[in-house]
Protein backbone atom coordinates (compact mmCIF):
# COMPACT_ATOMS: atom_id res chain seq x y z
CA UNK A 1 0.00 0.00 0.00
CA UNK A 2 1.11 3.54 -0.71
CA UNK A 3 0.05 6.46 1.50
CA UNK A 4 0.89 9.99 0.34
CA UNK A 5 0.45 12.80 2.86
CA UNK A 6 0.27 16.49 1.97
CA UNK A 7 1.48 18.69 4.83
CA UNK A 8 2.85 22.15 5.56
CA UNK A 9 5.04 20.68 8.33
CA UNK A 10 6.55 17.56 6.72
CA UNK A 11 9.16 17.26 9.51
CA UNK A 12 6.37 16.35 11.93
CA UNK A 13 5.78 13.17 9.94
CA UNK A 14 9.30 11.74 9.86
CA UNK A 15 9.65 9.92 13.19
CA UNK A 16 6.18 8.28 13.52
CA UNK A 17 6.88 5.82 10.68
CA UNK A 18 10.58 5.24 11.38
CA UNK A 19 10.27 2.73 14.23
CA UNK A 20 8.86 -0.60 15.31
CA UNK A 21 6.00 -2.06 13.25
CA UNK A 22 5.77 0.87 10.83
CA UNK A 23 9.47 0.59 10.08
CA UNK A 24 9.12 -3.16 9.51
CA UNK A 25 6.16 -2.62 7.18
CA UNK A 26 8.20 -0.15 5.13
CA UNK A 27 11.34 -2.31 5.17
CA UNK A 28 9.27 -5.24 3.88
CA UNK A 29 7.87 -2.98 1.12
CA UNK A 30 4.34 -3.61 2.35
CA UNK A 31 3.86 0.08 3.14
CA UNK A 32 5.23 3.15 1.39
CA UNK A 33 4.69 6.54 3.05
CA UNK A 34 5.56 9.74 1.20
CA UNK A 35 5.25 13.14 2.79
CA UNK A 36 4.69 15.96 0.33
CA UNK A 37 5.47 19.56 1.28
CA UNK A 38 2.52 21.72 0.26
CA UNK A 39 4.81 24.75 -0.05
CA UNK A 40 6.45 23.10 -3.08
CA UNK A 41 3.17 23.57 -4.92
CA UNK A 42 2.39 27.24 -4.35
CA UNK A 43 3.04 29.94 -6.91
CA UNK A 44 2.60 32.70 -4.36
CA UNK A 45 5.55 34.72 -3.04
CA UNK A 46 7.38 33.50 0.10
CA UNK A 47 5.82 30.03 -0.34
CA UNK A 48 2.48 31.31 0.95
CA UNK A 49 -0.22 28.64 1.32
CA UNK A 50 -2.84 30.40 3.49
CA UNK A 51 -4.80 33.65 3.40
CA UNK A 52 -7.45 35.64 5.27
CA UNK A 53 -10.98 34.23 5.30
CA UNK A 54 -13.51 36.00 3.09
CA UNK A 55 -16.14 37.60 5.31
CA UNK A 56 -13.58 38.34 8.02
CA UNK A 57 -13.02 36.71 11.37
CA UNK A 58 -9.98 35.34 13.13
CA UNK A 59 -7.73 32.73 11.57
CA UNK A 60 -6.28 31.92 8.19
CA UNK A 61 -7.59 29.51 5.58
CA UNK A 62 -5.51 27.18 3.42
CA UNK A 63 -5.79 28.38 -0.18
CA UNK A 64 -7.26 26.29 -2.96
CA UNK A 65 -4.52 26.62 -5.61
CA UNK A 66 -1.54 25.05 -3.78
CA UNK A 67 -3.74 22.17 -2.59
CA UNK A 68 -5.22 21.52 -6.03
CA UNK A 69 -1.77 21.83 -7.67
CA UNK A 70 -0.43 19.21 -5.25
CA UNK A 71 -3.41 16.85 -5.52
CA UNK A 72 -3.61 16.99 -9.32
CA UNK A 73 0.12 16.58 -9.69
CA UNK A 74 0.05 13.44 -7.52
CA UNK A 75 -3.04 12.13 -9.34
CA UNK A 76 -1.09 12.19 -12.62
CA UNK A 77 0.90 9.16 -11.46
CA UNK A 78 -1.38 7.57 -8.83
CA UNK A 79 -5.05 6.62 -8.75
CA UNK A 80 -6.16 7.05 -5.16
CA UNK A 81 -8.83 4.86 -3.57
CA UNK A 82 -9.60 7.76 -1.25
CA UNK A 83 -8.52 11.35 -0.74
CA UNK A 84 -8.80 11.82 3.03
CA UNK A 85 -9.01 15.16 4.79
CA UNK A 86 -8.12 15.09 8.50
CA UNK A 87 -10.47 17.45 10.26
CA UNK A 88 -12.20 17.68 13.65
CA UNK A 89 -15.59 17.91 11.90
CA UNK A 90 -15.08 14.61 10.05
CA UNK A 91 -16.42 11.15 10.86
CA UNK A 92 -14.78 9.70 13.97
CA UNK A 93 -12.10 7.16 13.09
CA UNK A 94 -12.52 3.62 14.43
CA UNK A 95 -11.16 0.08 14.00
CA UNK A 96 -13.71 -0.85 11.33
CA UNK A 97 -12.53 2.09 9.23
CA UNK A 98 -8.89 1.06 9.79
CA UNK A 99 -9.76 -2.49 8.66
CA UNK A 100 -11.39 -1.30 5.48
CA UNK A 101 -8.63 1.22 4.59
CA UNK A 102 -6.00 -1.49 5.13
CA UNK A 103 -7.33 -3.31 2.06
CA UNK A 104 -6.82 -0.32 -0.28
CA UNK A 105 -3.86 0.25 -2.59
CA UNK A 106 -3.33 4.00 -2.59
CA UNK A 107 -4.46 6.65 -0.12
CA UNK A 108 -3.88 10.39 -0.15
CA UNK A 109 -4.15 12.27 3.16
CA UNK A 110 -4.39 16.01 3.50
CA UNK A 111 -3.45 17.69 6.76
CA UNK A 112 -5.34 20.87 7.54
CA UNK A 113 -4.01 23.84 9.47
CA UNK A 114 -5.21 27.22 10.68
CA UNK A 115 -9.01 27.55 10.35
CA UNK A 116 -9.18 24.78 7.75
CA UNK A 117 -9.02 24.47 3.97
CA UNK A 118 -11.02 26.33 1.34
CA UNK A 119 -14.40 24.57 1.21
CA UNK A 120 -14.12 24.07 -2.59
CA UNK A 121 -11.28 21.59 -2.06
CA UNK A 122 -13.56 19.56 0.18
CA UNK A 123 -16.40 19.68 -2.35
CA UNK A 124 -14.37 18.70 -5.40
CA UNK A 125 -11.45 16.53 -4.26
CA UNK A 126 -12.01 15.00 -0.82
CA UNK A 127 -13.72 11.61 -0.66
CA UNK A 128 -13.52 11.01 3.11
CA UNK A 129 -13.39 13.50 6.01
CA UNK A 130 -12.01 11.94 9.18
CA UNK A 131 -11.54 13.08 12.77
CA UNK A 132 -9.55 11.15 15.38
CA UNK A 133 -11.68 12.43 18.26
CA UNK A 134 -13.69 15.29 19.67
CA UNK A 135 -10.84 17.68 20.35
CA UNK A 136 -8.93 20.12 18.18
CA UNK A 137 -5.28 19.58 17.28
CA UNK A 138 -3.10 22.34 15.87
CA UNK A 139 -2.93 20.51 12.58
CA UNK A 140 -3.86 17.28 10.84
CA UNK A 141 -0.35 15.74 10.96
CA UNK A 142 -0.72 13.87 14.24
CA UNK A 143 -4.14 12.65 13.11
CA UNK A 144 -2.63 11.42 9.82
CA UNK A 145 0.10 9.63 11.79
CA UNK A 146 -2.60 7.92 13.90
CA UNK A 147 -4.41 6.73 10.77
CA UNK A 148 -1.25 5.48 9.05
CA UNK A 149 -0.25 3.53 12.17
CA UNK A 150 -3.69 2.00 12.74
CA UNK A 151 -4.07 1.12 9.04
CA UNK A 152 -0.46 0.12 8.37
CA UNK A 153 -0.31 -2.58 11.06
CA UNK A 154 -3.39 -4.24 9.51
CA UNK A 155 -1.90 -4.59 6.02
CA UNK A 156 -1.68 -8.33 5.33
CA UNK A 157 1.85 -9.56 6.14
CA UNK A 158 2.83 -6.70 8.47
CA UNK A 159 2.00 -8.42 11.75
CA UNK A 160 3.12 -11.94 12.53
CA UNK A 161 1.30 -14.52 14.70
CA UNK A 162 2.66 -13.03 17.90
CA UNK A 163 1.43 -9.55 17.15
CA UNK A 164 -1.71 -10.63 15.31
CA UNK A 165 -4.41 -7.99 15.05
CA UNK A 166 -7.16 -10.56 15.44
CA UNK A 167 -6.86 -10.38 19.23
CA UNK A 168 -6.78 -6.56 19.37
CA UNK A 169 -9.36 -4.58 21.26
CA UNK A 170 -12.28 -3.53 19.00
CA UNK A 171 -11.91 -6.48 16.62
CA UNK A 172 -15.21 -8.41 17.17
CA UNK A 173 -16.58 -5.37 18.99
CA UNK A 174 -14.88 -6.44 22.21
CA UNK A 175 -12.08 -4.95 24.29
CA UNK A 176 -9.05 -7.21 24.73
CA UNK A 177 -8.82 -9.32 27.92
CA UNK A 178 -6.15 -8.68 30.62
CA UNK A 179 -2.64 -10.03 29.95
CA UNK A 180 0.18 -11.08 32.30
CA UNK A 181 3.85 -12.05 32.07
CA UNK A 182 6.62 -13.13 34.50
CA UNK A 183 6.87 -13.22 37.47
CA UNK A 184 3.91 -15.40 38.49
CA UNK A 185 3.85 -13.77 41.92
CA UNK A 186 4.86 -10.14 42.47
CA UNK A 187 4.38 -8.87 46.04
CA UNK A 188 1.65 -11.48 46.47
CA UNK A 189 -0.19 -10.23 43.36
CA UNK A 190 -0.72 -13.46 41.46
CA UNK A 191 -1.36 -14.32 37.85
CA UNK A 192 -4.78 -16.07 37.49
CA UNK A 193 -4.27 -19.85 37.85
CA UNK A 194 -6.12 -20.67 34.64
CA UNK A 195 -3.39 -18.95 32.57
CA UNK A 196 -0.79 -21.31 34.04
CA UNK A 197 -2.93 -24.42 33.58
CA UNK A 198 -1.75 -25.25 30.07
CA UNK A 199 -5.40 -26.00 29.17
CA UNK A 200 -5.86 -23.94 26.00
CA UNK A 201 -9.60 -24.45 25.79
CA UNK A 202 -10.10 -23.20 29.36
CA UNK A 203 -7.73 -20.29 28.73
CA UNK A 204 -9.67 -19.23 25.60
CA UNK A 205 -12.96 -19.44 27.53
CA UNK A 206 -11.51 -17.36 30.37
CA UNK A 207 -10.20 -14.73 27.94
CA UNK A 208 -13.53 -14.53 26.15
CA UNK A 209 -15.44 -14.09 29.43
CA UNK A 210 -12.98 -11.44 30.63
CA UNK A 211 -13.26 -9.61 27.30
CA UNK A 212 -17.05 -9.58 27.56
CA UNK A 213 -17.05 -8.44 31.19
CA UNK A 214 -14.49 -5.73 30.50
CA UNK A 215 -16.43 -4.46 27.50
CA UNK A 216 -19.77 -4.49 29.38
CA UNK A 217 -18.18 -2.51 32.19
CA UNK A 218 -16.11 -0.02 30.19
CA UNK A 219 -17.56 0.25 26.70
CA UNK A 220 -21.10 -1.15 26.51
CA UNK A 221 -21.60 1.14 23.49
CA UNK A 222 -19.31 -0.93 21.24
CA UNK A 223 -20.85 -4.32 22.07
CA UNK A 224 -23.68 -4.16 19.60
CA UNK A 225 -22.09 -1.69 17.21
CA UNK A 226 -22.74 -2.40 13.49
N1 LIG B 1 -7.17 18.40 12.87
C1 LIG B 1 -7.36 19.11 14.01
N2 LIG B 1 -8.00 18.38 14.93
C2 LIG B 1 -8.24 17.17 14.38
C3 LIG B 1 -8.87 15.99 14.84
N3 LIG B 1 -9.41 15.90 16.05
N4 LIG B 1 -8.93 14.94 14.00
C4 LIG B 1 -8.41 15.02 12.76
N5 LIG B 1 -7.80 16.11 12.27
C5 LIG B 1 -7.72 17.18 13.07
mmCIF file of C-alpha atoms and ligand atoms in Angstrom:
data_model
loop_
_atom_site.group_PDB
_atom_site.id
_atom_site.type_symbol
_atom_site.label_atom_id
_atom_site.label_comp_id
_atom_site.label_asym_id
_atom_site.label_seq_id
_atom_site.Cartn_x
_atom_site.Cartn_y
_atom_site.Cartn_z
ATOM 1 C CA UNK A 1 0.000 0.000 0.000
ATOM 2 C CA UNK A 2 1.106 3.541 -0.711
ATOM 3 C CA UNK A 3 0.054 6.456 1.498
ATOM 4 C CA UNK A 4 0.886 9.989 0.342
ATOM 5 C CA UNK A 5 0.451 12.796 2.859
ATOM 6 C CA UNK A 6 0.266 16.494 1.973
ATOM 7 C CA UNK A 7 1.478 18.687 4.829
ATOM 8 C CA UNK A 8 2.852 22.153 5.558
ATOM 9 C CA UNK A 9 5.042 20.678 8.333
ATOM 10 C CA UNK A 10 6.547 17.563 6.719
ATOM 11 C CA UNK A 11 9.158 17.264 9.507
ATOM 12 C CA UNK A 12 6.369 16.348 11.929
ATOM 13 C CA UNK A 13 5.783 13.169 9.940
ATOM 14 C CA UNK A 14 9.305 11.743 9.861
ATOM 15 C CA UNK A 15 9.649 9.921 13.186
ATOM 16 C CA UNK A 16 6.180 8.276 13.517
ATOM 17 C CA UNK A 17 6.880 5.823 10.683
ATOM 18 C CA UNK A 18 10.580 5.237 11.378
ATOM 19 C CA UNK A 19 10.268 2.732 14.235
ATOM 20 C CA UNK A 20 8.855 -0.599 15.308
ATOM 21 C CA UNK A 21 6.002 -2.063 13.251
ATOM 22 C CA UNK A 22 5.767 0.874 10.831
ATOM 23 C CA UNK A 23 9.474 0.589 10.081
ATOM 24 C CA UNK A 24 9.121 -3.158 9.514
ATOM 25 C CA UNK A 25 6.163 -2.618 7.179
ATOM 26 C CA UNK A 26 8.201 -0.149 5.129
ATOM 27 C CA UNK A 27 11.336 -2.312 5.168
ATOM 28 C CA UNK A 28 9.272 -5.240 3.875
ATOM 29 C CA UNK A 29 7.873 -2.982 1.120
ATOM 30 C CA UNK A 30 4.340 -3.608 2.347
ATOM 31 C CA UNK A 31 3.856 0.076 3.138
ATOM 32 C CA UNK A 32 5.232 3.148 1.388
ATOM 33 C CA UNK A 33 4.693 6.536 3.050
ATOM 34 C CA UNK A 34 5.562 9.738 1.199
ATOM 35 C CA UNK A 35 5.255 13.140 2.787
ATOM 36 C CA UNK A 36 4.694 15.964 0.327
ATOM 37 C CA UNK A 37 5.465 19.561 1.281
ATOM 38 C CA UNK A 38 2.516 21.721 0.257
ATOM 39 C CA UNK A 39 4.808 24.748 -0.049
ATOM 40 C CA UNK A 40 6.454 23.097 -3.076
ATOM 41 C CA UNK A 41 3.165 23.570 -4.919
ATOM 42 C CA UNK A 42 2.387 27.237 -4.352
ATOM 43 C CA UNK A 43 3.043 29.938 -6.914
ATOM 44 C CA UNK A 44 2.601 32.701 -4.355
ATOM 45 C CA UNK A 45 5.554 34.718 -3.035
ATOM 46 C CA UNK A 46 7.382 33.501 0.104
ATOM 47 C CA UNK A 47 5.823 30.029 -0.339
ATOM 48 C CA UNK A 48 2.479 31.312 0.955
ATOM 49 C CA UNK A 49 -0.221 28.641 1.320
ATOM 50 C CA UNK A 50 -2.837 30.401 3.486
ATOM 51 C CA UNK A 51 -4.797 33.646 3.399
ATOM 52 C CA UNK A 52 -7.447 35.639 5.268
ATOM 53 C CA UNK A 53 -10.984 34.231 5.299
ATOM 54 C CA UNK A 54 -13.511 36.001 3.094
ATOM 55 C CA UNK A 55 -16.140 37.598 5.314
ATOM 56 C CA UNK A 56 -13.584 38.340 8.021
ATOM 57 C CA UNK A 57 -13.017 36.709 11.372
ATOM 58 C CA UNK A 58 -9.977 35.342 13.135
ATOM 59 C CA UNK A 59 -7.730 32.731 11.573
ATOM 60 C CA UNK A 60 -6.281 31.920 8.189
ATOM 61 C CA UNK A 61 -7.592 29.508 5.582
ATOM 62 C CA UNK A 62 -5.506 27.181 3.418
ATOM 63 C CA UNK A 63 -5.787 28.380 -0.181
ATOM 64 C CA UNK A 64 -7.261 26.288 -2.956
ATOM 65 C CA UNK A 65 -4.521 26.621 -5.607
ATOM 66 C CA UNK A 66 -1.537 25.050 -3.782
ATOM 67 C CA UNK A 67 -3.743 22.168 -2.587
ATOM 68 C CA UNK A 68 -5.215 21.521 -6.035
ATOM 69 C CA UNK A 69 -1.770 21.826 -7.670
ATOM 70 C CA UNK A 70 -0.428 19.207 -5.247
ATOM 71 C CA UNK A 71 -3.414 16.852 -5.519
ATOM 72 C CA UNK A 72 -3.613 16.986 -9.322
ATOM 73 C CA UNK A 73 0.124 16.584 -9.695
ATOM 74 C CA UNK A 74 0.049 13.436 -7.516
ATOM 75 C CA UNK A 75 -3.037 12.126 -9.336
ATOM 76 C CA UNK A 76 -1.086 12.185 -12.617
ATOM 77 C CA UNK A 77 0.895 9.162 -11.461
ATOM 78 C CA UNK A 78 -1.384 7.566 -8.833
ATOM 79 C CA UNK A 79 -5.048 6.624 -8.753
ATOM 80 C CA UNK A 80 -6.160 7.051 -5.155
ATOM 81 C CA UNK A 81 -8.829 4.856 -3.566
ATOM 82 C CA UNK A 82 -9.596 7.757 -1.247
ATOM 83 C CA UNK A 83 -8.518 11.345 -0.735
ATOM 84 C CA UNK A 84 -8.802 11.815 3.028
ATOM 85 C CA UNK A 85 -9.010 15.164 4.795
ATOM 86 C CA UNK A 86 -8.117 15.085 8.498
ATOM 87 C CA UNK A 87 -10.467 17.448 10.261
ATOM 88 C CA UNK A 88 -12.199 17.675 13.647
ATOM 89 C CA UNK A 89 -15.595 17.913 11.901
ATOM 90 C CA UNK A 90 -15.076 14.607 10.052
ATOM 91 C CA UNK A 91 -16.418 11.147 10.860
ATOM 92 C CA UNK A 92 -14.777 9.703 13.973
ATOM 93 C CA UNK A 93 -12.102 7.159 13.092
ATOM 94 C CA UNK A 94 -12.516 3.618 14.433
ATOM 95 C CA UNK A 95 -11.160 0.076 14.000
ATOM 96 C CA UNK A 96 -13.709 -0.846 11.331
ATOM 97 C CA UNK A 97 -12.534 2.092 9.227
ATOM 98 C CA UNK A 98 -8.893 1.055 9.794
ATOM 99 C CA UNK A 99 -9.756 -2.494 8.660
ATOM 100 C CA UNK A 100 -11.389 -1.297 5.476
ATOM 101 C CA UNK A 101 -8.633 1.219 4.586
ATOM 102 C CA UNK A 102 -5.996 -1.493 5.135
ATOM 103 C CA UNK A 103 -7.325 -3.311 2.056
ATOM 104 C CA UNK A 104 -6.820 -0.315 -0.276
ATOM 105 C CA UNK A 105 -3.863 0.254 -2.591
ATOM 106 C CA UNK A 106 -3.333 4.001 -2.587
ATOM 107 C CA UNK A 107 -4.461 6.651 -0.125
ATOM 108 C CA UNK A 108 -3.884 10.393 -0.154
ATOM 109 C CA UNK A 109 -4.150 12.266 3.156
ATOM 110 C CA UNK A 110 -4.392 16.014 3.503
ATOM 111 C CA UNK A 111 -3.445 17.690 6.761
ATOM 112 C CA UNK A 112 -5.340 20.867 7.536
ATOM 113 C CA UNK A 113 -4.014 23.843 9.470
ATOM 114 C CA UNK A 114 -5.206 27.216 10.681
ATOM 115 C CA UNK A 115 -9.009 27.545 10.350
ATOM 116 C CA UNK A 116 -9.176 24.775 7.752
ATOM 117 C CA UNK A 117 -9.022 24.470 3.975
ATOM 118 C CA UNK A 118 -11.018 26.331 1.336
ATOM 119 C CA UNK A 119 -14.404 24.566 1.207
ATOM 120 C CA UNK A 120 -14.120 24.069 -2.586
ATOM 121 C CA UNK A 121 -11.275 21.592 -2.062
ATOM 122 C CA UNK A 122 -13.559 19.559 0.176
ATOM 123 C CA UNK A 123 -16.396 19.680 -2.347
ATOM 124 C CA UNK A 124 -14.368 18.699 -5.400
ATOM 125 C CA UNK A 125 -11.451 16.532 -4.262
ATOM 126 C CA UNK A 126 -12.008 15.004 -0.818
ATOM 127 C CA UNK A 127 -13.720 11.608 -0.664
ATOM 128 C CA UNK A 128 -13.517 11.015 3.113
ATOM 129 C CA UNK A 129 -13.391 13.497 6.012
ATOM 130 C CA UNK A 130 -12.012 11.941 9.183
ATOM 131 C CA UNK A 131 -11.537 13.079 12.771
ATOM 132 C CA UNK A 132 -9.547 11.147 15.383
ATOM 133 C CA UNK A 133 -11.676 12.430 18.258
ATOM 134 C CA UNK A 134 -13.686 15.289 19.670
ATOM 135 C CA UNK A 135 -10.835 17.679 20.352
ATOM 136 C CA UNK A 136 -8.930 20.125 18.182
ATOM 137 C CA UNK A 137 -5.278 19.584 17.276
ATOM 138 C CA UNK A 138 -3.100 22.344 15.870
ATOM 139 C CA UNK A 139 -2.929 20.506 12.579
ATOM 140 C CA UNK A 140 -3.860 17.280 10.843
ATOM 141 C CA UNK A 141 -0.349 15.743 10.959
ATOM 142 C CA UNK A 142 -0.718 13.874 14.239
ATOM 143 C CA UNK A 143 -4.143 12.649 13.108
ATOM 144 C CA UNK A 144 -2.633 11.423 9.819
ATOM 145 C CA UNK A 145 0.095 9.628 11.791
ATOM 146 C CA UNK A 146 -2.598 7.915 13.898
ATOM 147 C CA UNK A 147 -4.411 6.731 10.766
ATOM 148 C CA UNK A 148 -1.249 5.482 9.051
ATOM 149 C CA UNK A 149 -0.245 3.531 12.168
ATOM 150 C CA UNK A 150 -3.690 2.001 12.739
ATOM 151 C CA UNK A 151 -4.070 1.124 9.043
ATOM 152 C CA UNK A 152 -0.460 0.119 8.372
ATOM 153 C CA UNK A 153 -0.311 -2.579 11.056
ATOM 154 C CA UNK A 154 -3.387 -4.237 9.508
ATOM 155 C CA UNK A 155 -1.899 -4.590 6.020
ATOM 156 C CA UNK A 156 -1.679 -8.329 5.330
ATOM 157 C CA UNK A 157 1.848 -9.560 6.142
ATOM 158 C CA UNK A 158 2.834 -6.704 8.468
ATOM 159 C CA UNK A 159 1.999 -8.421 11.753
ATOM 160 C CA UNK A 160 3.122 -11.936 12.530
ATOM 161 C CA UNK A 161 1.298 -14.518 14.702
ATOM 162 C CA UNK A 162 2.656 -13.033 17.896
ATOM 163 C CA UNK A 163 1.430 -9.546 17.148
ATOM 164 C CA UNK A 164 -1.713 -10.627 15.308
ATOM 165 C CA UNK A 165 -4.408 -7.987 15.048
ATOM 166 C CA UNK A 166 -7.156 -10.563 15.435
ATOM 167 C CA UNK A 167 -6.856 -10.377 19.226
ATOM 168 C CA UNK A 168 -6.778 -6.564 19.371
ATOM 169 C CA UNK A 169 -9.361 -4.577 21.257
ATOM 170 C CA UNK A 170 -12.280 -3.527 18.999
ATOM 171 C CA UNK A 171 -11.912 -6.483 16.615
ATOM 172 C CA UNK A 172 -15.207 -8.414 17.168
ATOM 173 C CA UNK A 173 -16.584 -5.369 18.990
ATOM 174 C CA UNK A 174 -14.878 -6.437 22.212
ATOM 175 C CA UNK A 175 -12.080 -4.952 24.288
ATOM 176 C CA UNK A 176 -9.047 -7.210 24.732
ATOM 177 C CA UNK A 177 -8.819 -9.323 27.921
ATOM 178 C CA UNK A 178 -6.150 -8.682 30.623
ATOM 179 C CA UNK A 179 -2.637 -10.028 29.953
ATOM 180 C CA UNK A 180 0.183 -11.077 32.303
ATOM 181 C CA UNK A 181 3.847 -12.052 32.068
ATOM 182 C CA UNK A 182 6.624 -13.125 34.497
ATOM 183 C CA UNK A 183 6.870 -13.218 37.467
ATOM 184 C CA UNK A 184 3.911 -15.402 38.486
ATOM 185 C CA UNK A 185 3.854 -13.766 41.920
ATOM 186 C CA UNK A 186 4.862 -10.135 42.466
ATOM 187 C CA UNK A 187 4.378 -8.870 46.043
ATOM 188 C CA UNK A 188 1.654 -11.483 46.465
ATOM 189 C CA UNK A 189 -0.193 -10.230 43.362
ATOM 190 C CA UNK A 190 -0.723 -13.461 41.465
ATOM 191 C CA UNK A 191 -1.356 -14.316 37.848
ATOM 192 C CA UNK A 192 -4.775 -16.074 37.488
ATOM 193 C CA UNK A 193 -4.271 -19.847 37.849
ATOM 194 C CA UNK A 194 -6.118 -20.673 34.643
ATOM 195 C CA UNK A 195 -3.394 -18.945 32.566
ATOM 196 C CA UNK A 196 -0.794 -21.306 34.045
ATOM 197 C CA UNK A 197 -2.930 -24.418 33.585
ATOM 198 C CA UNK A 198 -1.751 -25.254 30.071
ATOM 199 C CA UNK A 199 -5.404 -25.996 29.170
ATOM 200 C CA UNK A 200 -5.861 -23.941 26.004
ATOM 201 C CA UNK A 201 -9.603 -24.451 25.794
ATOM 202 C CA UNK A 202 -10.096 -23.195 29.359
ATOM 203 C CA UNK A 203 -7.733 -20.286 28.729
ATOM 204 C CA UNK A 204 -9.670 -19.227 25.605
ATOM 205 C CA UNK A 205 -12.963 -19.444 27.527
ATOM 206 C CA UNK A 206 -11.505 -17.358 30.369
ATOM 207 C CA UNK A 207 -10.197 -14.734 27.940
ATOM 208 C CA UNK A 208 -13.533 -14.526 26.153
ATOM 209 C CA UNK A 209 -15.440 -14.094 29.428
ATOM 210 C CA UNK A 210 -12.979 -11.438 30.627
ATOM 211 C CA UNK A 211 -13.257 -9.608 27.298
ATOM 212 C CA UNK A 212 -17.052 -9.584 27.560
ATOM 213 C CA UNK A 213 -17.045 -8.436 31.192
ATOM 214 C CA UNK A 214 -14.487 -5.726 30.502
ATOM 215 C CA UNK A 215 -16.428 -4.462 27.501
ATOM 216 C CA UNK A 216 -19.771 -4.490 29.384
ATOM 217 C CA UNK A 217 -18.180 -2.508 32.187
ATOM 218 C CA UNK A 218 -16.108 -0.022 30.190
ATOM 219 C CA UNK A 219 -17.557 0.252 26.702
ATOM 220 C CA UNK A 220 -21.097 -1.151 26.506
ATOM 221 C CA UNK A 221 -21.601 1.144 23.491
ATOM 222 C CA UNK A 222 -19.313 -0.933 21.235
ATOM 223 C CA UNK A 223 -20.849 -4.317 22.071
ATOM 224 C CA UNK A 224 -23.683 -4.160 19.602
ATOM 225 C CA UNK A 225 -22.085 -1.693 17.208
ATOM 226 C CA UNK A 226 -22.742 -2.402 13.488
HETATM 227 N N1 LIG B 1 -7.172 18.398 12.869
HETATM 228 C C1 LIG B 1 -7.362 19.109 14.009
HETATM 229 N N2 LIG B 1 -7.995 18.381 14.925
HETATM 230 C C2 LIG B 1 -8.239 17.173 14.385
HETATM 231 C C3 LIG B 1 -8.866 15.989 14.844
HETATM 232 N N3 LIG B 1 -9.410 15.898 16.050
HETATM 233 N N4 LIG B 1 -8.928 14.939 13.999
HETATM 234 C C4 LIG B 1 -8.411 15.021 12.759
HETATM 235 N N5 LIG B 1 -7.803 16.109 12.272
HETATM 236 C C5 LIG B 1 -7.716 17.180 13.070
#
